[in-house]
């Protein structure tokens, strides 16, 4: 059980793919059965920790994407303002009666 305790302490160093792959293995072992109650509980606890690691990575990735999209959207809006594209589109729509 010391090995499981050591692993539980090093999850902060795991990358997303490592945590995901280990989580898949934990689930496989739990689904296969044949483990003692104590071992099953240790596996379940490890799986919960690995799932938290994966969730943190995914939330971080989502935050980075949202920030990049917001920055890109702000830059696009600023560029459109400088070039007058936004005004032309509005003007074009009114000129043809649409």
PDB file of C-alpha atoms in Angstrom:
ATOM      1  CA  UNK A   1       0.000   0.000   0.000  1.00  0.00           C
ATOM      2  CA  UNK A   2       2.990   2.319   0.373  1.00  0.00           C
ATOM      3  CA  UNK A   3       3.278   2.393  -3.401  1.00  0.00           C
ATOM      4  CA  UNK A   4      -0.282   3.715  -3.720  1.00  0.00           C
ATOM      5  CA  UNK A   5       0.400   6.344  -1.034  1.00  0.00           C
ATOM      6  CA  UNK A   6       3.514   7.499  -2.899  1.00  0.00           C
ATOM      7  CA  UNK A   7       1.539   7.786  -6.130  1.00  0.00           C
ATOM      8  CA  UNK A   8      -1.185   9.787  -4.383  1.00  0.00           C
ATOM      9  CA  UNK A   9       1.414  12.339  -3.362  1.00  0.00           C
ATOM     10  CA  UNK A  10       2.887  12.857  -6.821  1.00  0.00           C
ATOM     11  CA  UNK A  11      -0.249  13.652  -8.835  1.00  0.00           C
ATOM     12  CA  UNK A  12       0.714  17.337  -9.094  1.00  0.00           C
ATOM     13  CA  UNK A  13       3.576  16.326 -11.379  1.00  0.00           C
ATOM     14  CA  UNK A  14       1.333  14.343 -13.742  1.00  0.00           C
ATOM     15  CA  UNK A  15       0.433  15.640 -17.152  1.00  0.00           C
ATOM     16  CA  UNK A  16      -3.080  15.209 -18.493  1.00  0.00           C
ATOM     17  CA  UNK A  17      -2.252  12.222 -20.690  1.00  0.00           C
ATOM     18  CA  UNK A  18      -0.379  10.444 -17.881  1.00  0.00           C
ATOM     19  CA  UNK A  19      -3.244  10.946 -15.435  1.00  0.00           C
ATOM     20  CA  UNK A  20      -5.824   9.876 -18.017  1.00  0.00           C
ATOM     21  CA  UNK A  21      -3.901   6.742 -18.946  1.00  0.00           C
ATOM     22  CA  UNK A  22      -3.428   5.754 -15.314  1.00  0.00           C
ATOM     23  CA  UNK A  23      -7.120   6.437 -14.640  1.00  0.00           C
ATOM     24  CA  UNK A  24      -8.065   4.130 -17.519  1.00  0.00           C
ATOM     25  CA  UNK A  25      -5.879   1.422 -15.966  1.00  0.00           C
ATOM     26  CA  UNK A  26      -7.426   1.935 -12.511  1.00  0.00           C
ATOM     27  CA  UNK A  27     -10.932   1.621 -13.974  1.00  0.00           C
ATOM     28  CA  UNK A  28      -9.905  -1.493 -15.903  1.00  0.00           C
ATOM     29  CA  UNK A  29      -8.569  -3.103 -12.732  1.00  0.00           C
ATOM     30  CA  UNK A  30     -11.688  -2.213 -10.752  1.00  0.00           C
ATOM     31  CA  UNK A  31     -13.984  -3.541 -13.474  1.00  0.00           C
ATOM     32  CA  UNK A  32     -11.985  -6.764 -13.726  1.00  0.00           C
ATOM     33  CA  UNK A  33     -12.655  -7.497 -10.067  1.00  0.00           C
ATOM     34  CA  UNK A  34     -10.693 -10.021  -8.074  1.00  0.00           C
ATOM     35  CA  UNK A  35      -9.225  -7.444  -5.704  1.00  0.00           C
ATOM     36  CA  UNK A  36      -9.699  -7.272  -1.975  1.00  0.00           C
ATOM     37  CA  UNK A  37     -11.934  -4.635  -0.458  1.00  0.00           C
ATOM     38  CA  UNK A  38      -8.893  -2.736   0.796  1.00  0.00           C
ATOM     39  CA  UNK A  39      -7.214  -2.808  -2.609  1.00  0.00           C
ATOM     40  CA  UNK A  40     -10.449  -1.803  -4.344  1.00  0.00           C
ATOM     41  CA  UNK A  41     -10.826   1.170  -2.007  1.00  0.00           C
ATOM     42  CA  UNK A  42      -7.222   2.217  -2.624  1.00  0.00           C
ATOM     43  CA  UNK A  43      -7.787   1.968  -6.379  1.00  0.00           C
ATOM     44  CA  UNK A  44     -11.013   3.964  -6.126  1.00  0.00           C
ATOM     45  CA  UNK A  45      -9.270   6.691  -4.109  1.00  0.00           C
ATOM     46  CA  UNK A  46      -6.466   6.806  -6.659  1.00  0.00           C
ATOM     47  CA  UNK A  47      -9.013   7.036  -9.450  1.00  0.00           C
ATOM     48  CA  UNK A  48     -10.734   9.959  -7.741  1.00  0.00           C
ATOM     49  CA  UNK A  49      -7.433  11.812  -7.414  1.00  0.00           C
ATOM     50  CA  UNK A  50      -6.535  11.115 -11.036  1.00  0.00           C
ATOM     51  CA  UNK A  51      -9.959  12.347 -12.141  1.00  0.00           C
ATOM     52  CA  UNK A  52      -9.347  15.598 -10.205  1.00  0.00           C
ATOM     53  CA  UNK A  53      -5.980  16.005 -11.946  1.00  0.00           C
ATOM     54  CA  UNK A  54      -7.615  15.510 -15.352  1.00  0.00           C
ATOM     55  CA  UNK A  55     -10.397  17.956 -14.469  1.00  0.00           C
ATOM     56  CA  UNK A  56      -7.857  20.615 -13.398  1.00  0.00           C
ATOM     57  CA  UNK A  57      -5.955  20.202 -16.671  1.00  0.00           C
ATOM     58  CA  UNK A  58      -9.147  20.458 -18.707  1.00  0.00           C
ATOM     59  CA  UNK A  59     -10.380  23.488 -16.761  1.00  0.00           C
ATOM     60  CA  UNK A  60      -7.008  25.153 -17.278  1.00  0.00           C
ATOM     61  CA  UNK A  61      -7.125  24.415 -20.985  1.00  0.00           C
ATOM     62  CA  UNK A  62     -10.666  25.811 -21.183  1.00  0.00           C
ATOM     63  CA  UNK A  63      -9.586  29.000 -19.387  1.00  0.00           C
ATOM     64  CA  UNK A  64      -6.656  29.433 -21.787  1.00  0.00           C
ATOM     65  CA  UNK A  65      -8.920  28.920 -24.799  1.00  0.00           C
ATOM     66  CA  UNK A  66     -11.495  31.360 -23.460  1.00  0.00           C
ATOM     67  CA  UNK A  67      -8.784  33.950 -22.819  1.00  0.00           C
ATOM     68  CA  UNK A  68      -7.315  33.485 -26.291  1.00  0.00           C
ATOM     69  CA  UNK A  69     -10.749  33.749 -27.910  1.00  0.00           C
ATOM     70  CA  UNK A  70     -11.577  36.863 -25.903  1.00  0.00           C
ATOM     71  CA  UNK A  71      -8.245  38.406 -26.857  1.00  0.00           C
ATOM     72  CA  UNK A  72      -8.753  37.474 -30.488  1.00  0.00           C
ATOM     73  CA  UNK A  73     -12.295  38.854 -30.457  1.00  0.00           C
ATOM     74  CA  UNK A  74     -11.112  42.115 -28.906  1.00  0.00           C
ATOM     75  CA  UNK A  75      -8.307  42.383 -31.457  1.00  0.00           C
ATOM     76  CA  UNK A  76     -10.736  41.691 -34.319  1.00  0.00           C
ATOM     77  CA  UNK A  77     -13.155  44.325 -33.048  1.00  0.00           C
ATOM     78  CA  UNK A  78     -10.349  46.847 -32.640  1.00  0.00           C
ATOM     79  CA  UNK A  79      -9.054  46.088 -36.134  1.00  0.00           C
ATOM     80  CA  UNK A  80     -12.540  46.458 -37.604  1.00  0.00           C
ATOM     81  CA  UNK A  81     -12.956  49.811 -35.865  1.00  0.00           C
ATOM     82  CA  UNK A  82      -9.634  51.097 -37.209  1.00  0.00           C
ATOM     83  CA  UNK A  83     -10.343  50.026 -40.763  1.00  0.00           C
ATOM     84  CA  UNK A  84     -13.992  51.007 -40.691  1.00  0.00           C
ATOM     85  CA  UNK A  85     -15.130  47.522 -41.690  1.00  0.00           C
ATOM     86  CA  UNK A  86     -17.876  47.459 -39.068  1.00  0.00           C
ATOM     87  CA  UNK A  87     -19.284  50.753 -40.344  1.00  0.00           C
ATOM     88  CA  UNK A  88     -19.129  49.632 -43.971  1.00  0.00           C
ATOM     89  CA  UNK A  89     -21.049  46.470 -43.224  1.00  0.00           C
ATOM     90  CA  UNK A  90     -23.756  48.431 -41.459  1.00  0.00           C
ATOM     91  CA  UNK A  91     -23.788  50.989 -44.283  1.00  0.00           C
ATOM     92  CA  UNK A  92     -23.936  48.270 -46.960  1.00  0.00           C
ATOM     93  CA  UNK A  93     -26.860  46.552 -45.308  1.00  0.00           C
ATOM     94  CA  UNK A  94     -28.813  49.818 -45.202  1.00  0.00           C
ATOM     95  CA  UNK A  95     -27.963  50.775 -48.790  1.00  0.00           C
ATOM     96  CA  UNK A  96     -29.578  47.712 -50.381  1.00  0.00           C
ATOM     97  CA  UNK A  97     -32.637  47.881 -48.167  1.00  0.00           C
ATOM     98  CA  UNK A  98     -31.834  44.714 -46.185  1.00  0.00           C
TER      99      UNK A  98
END
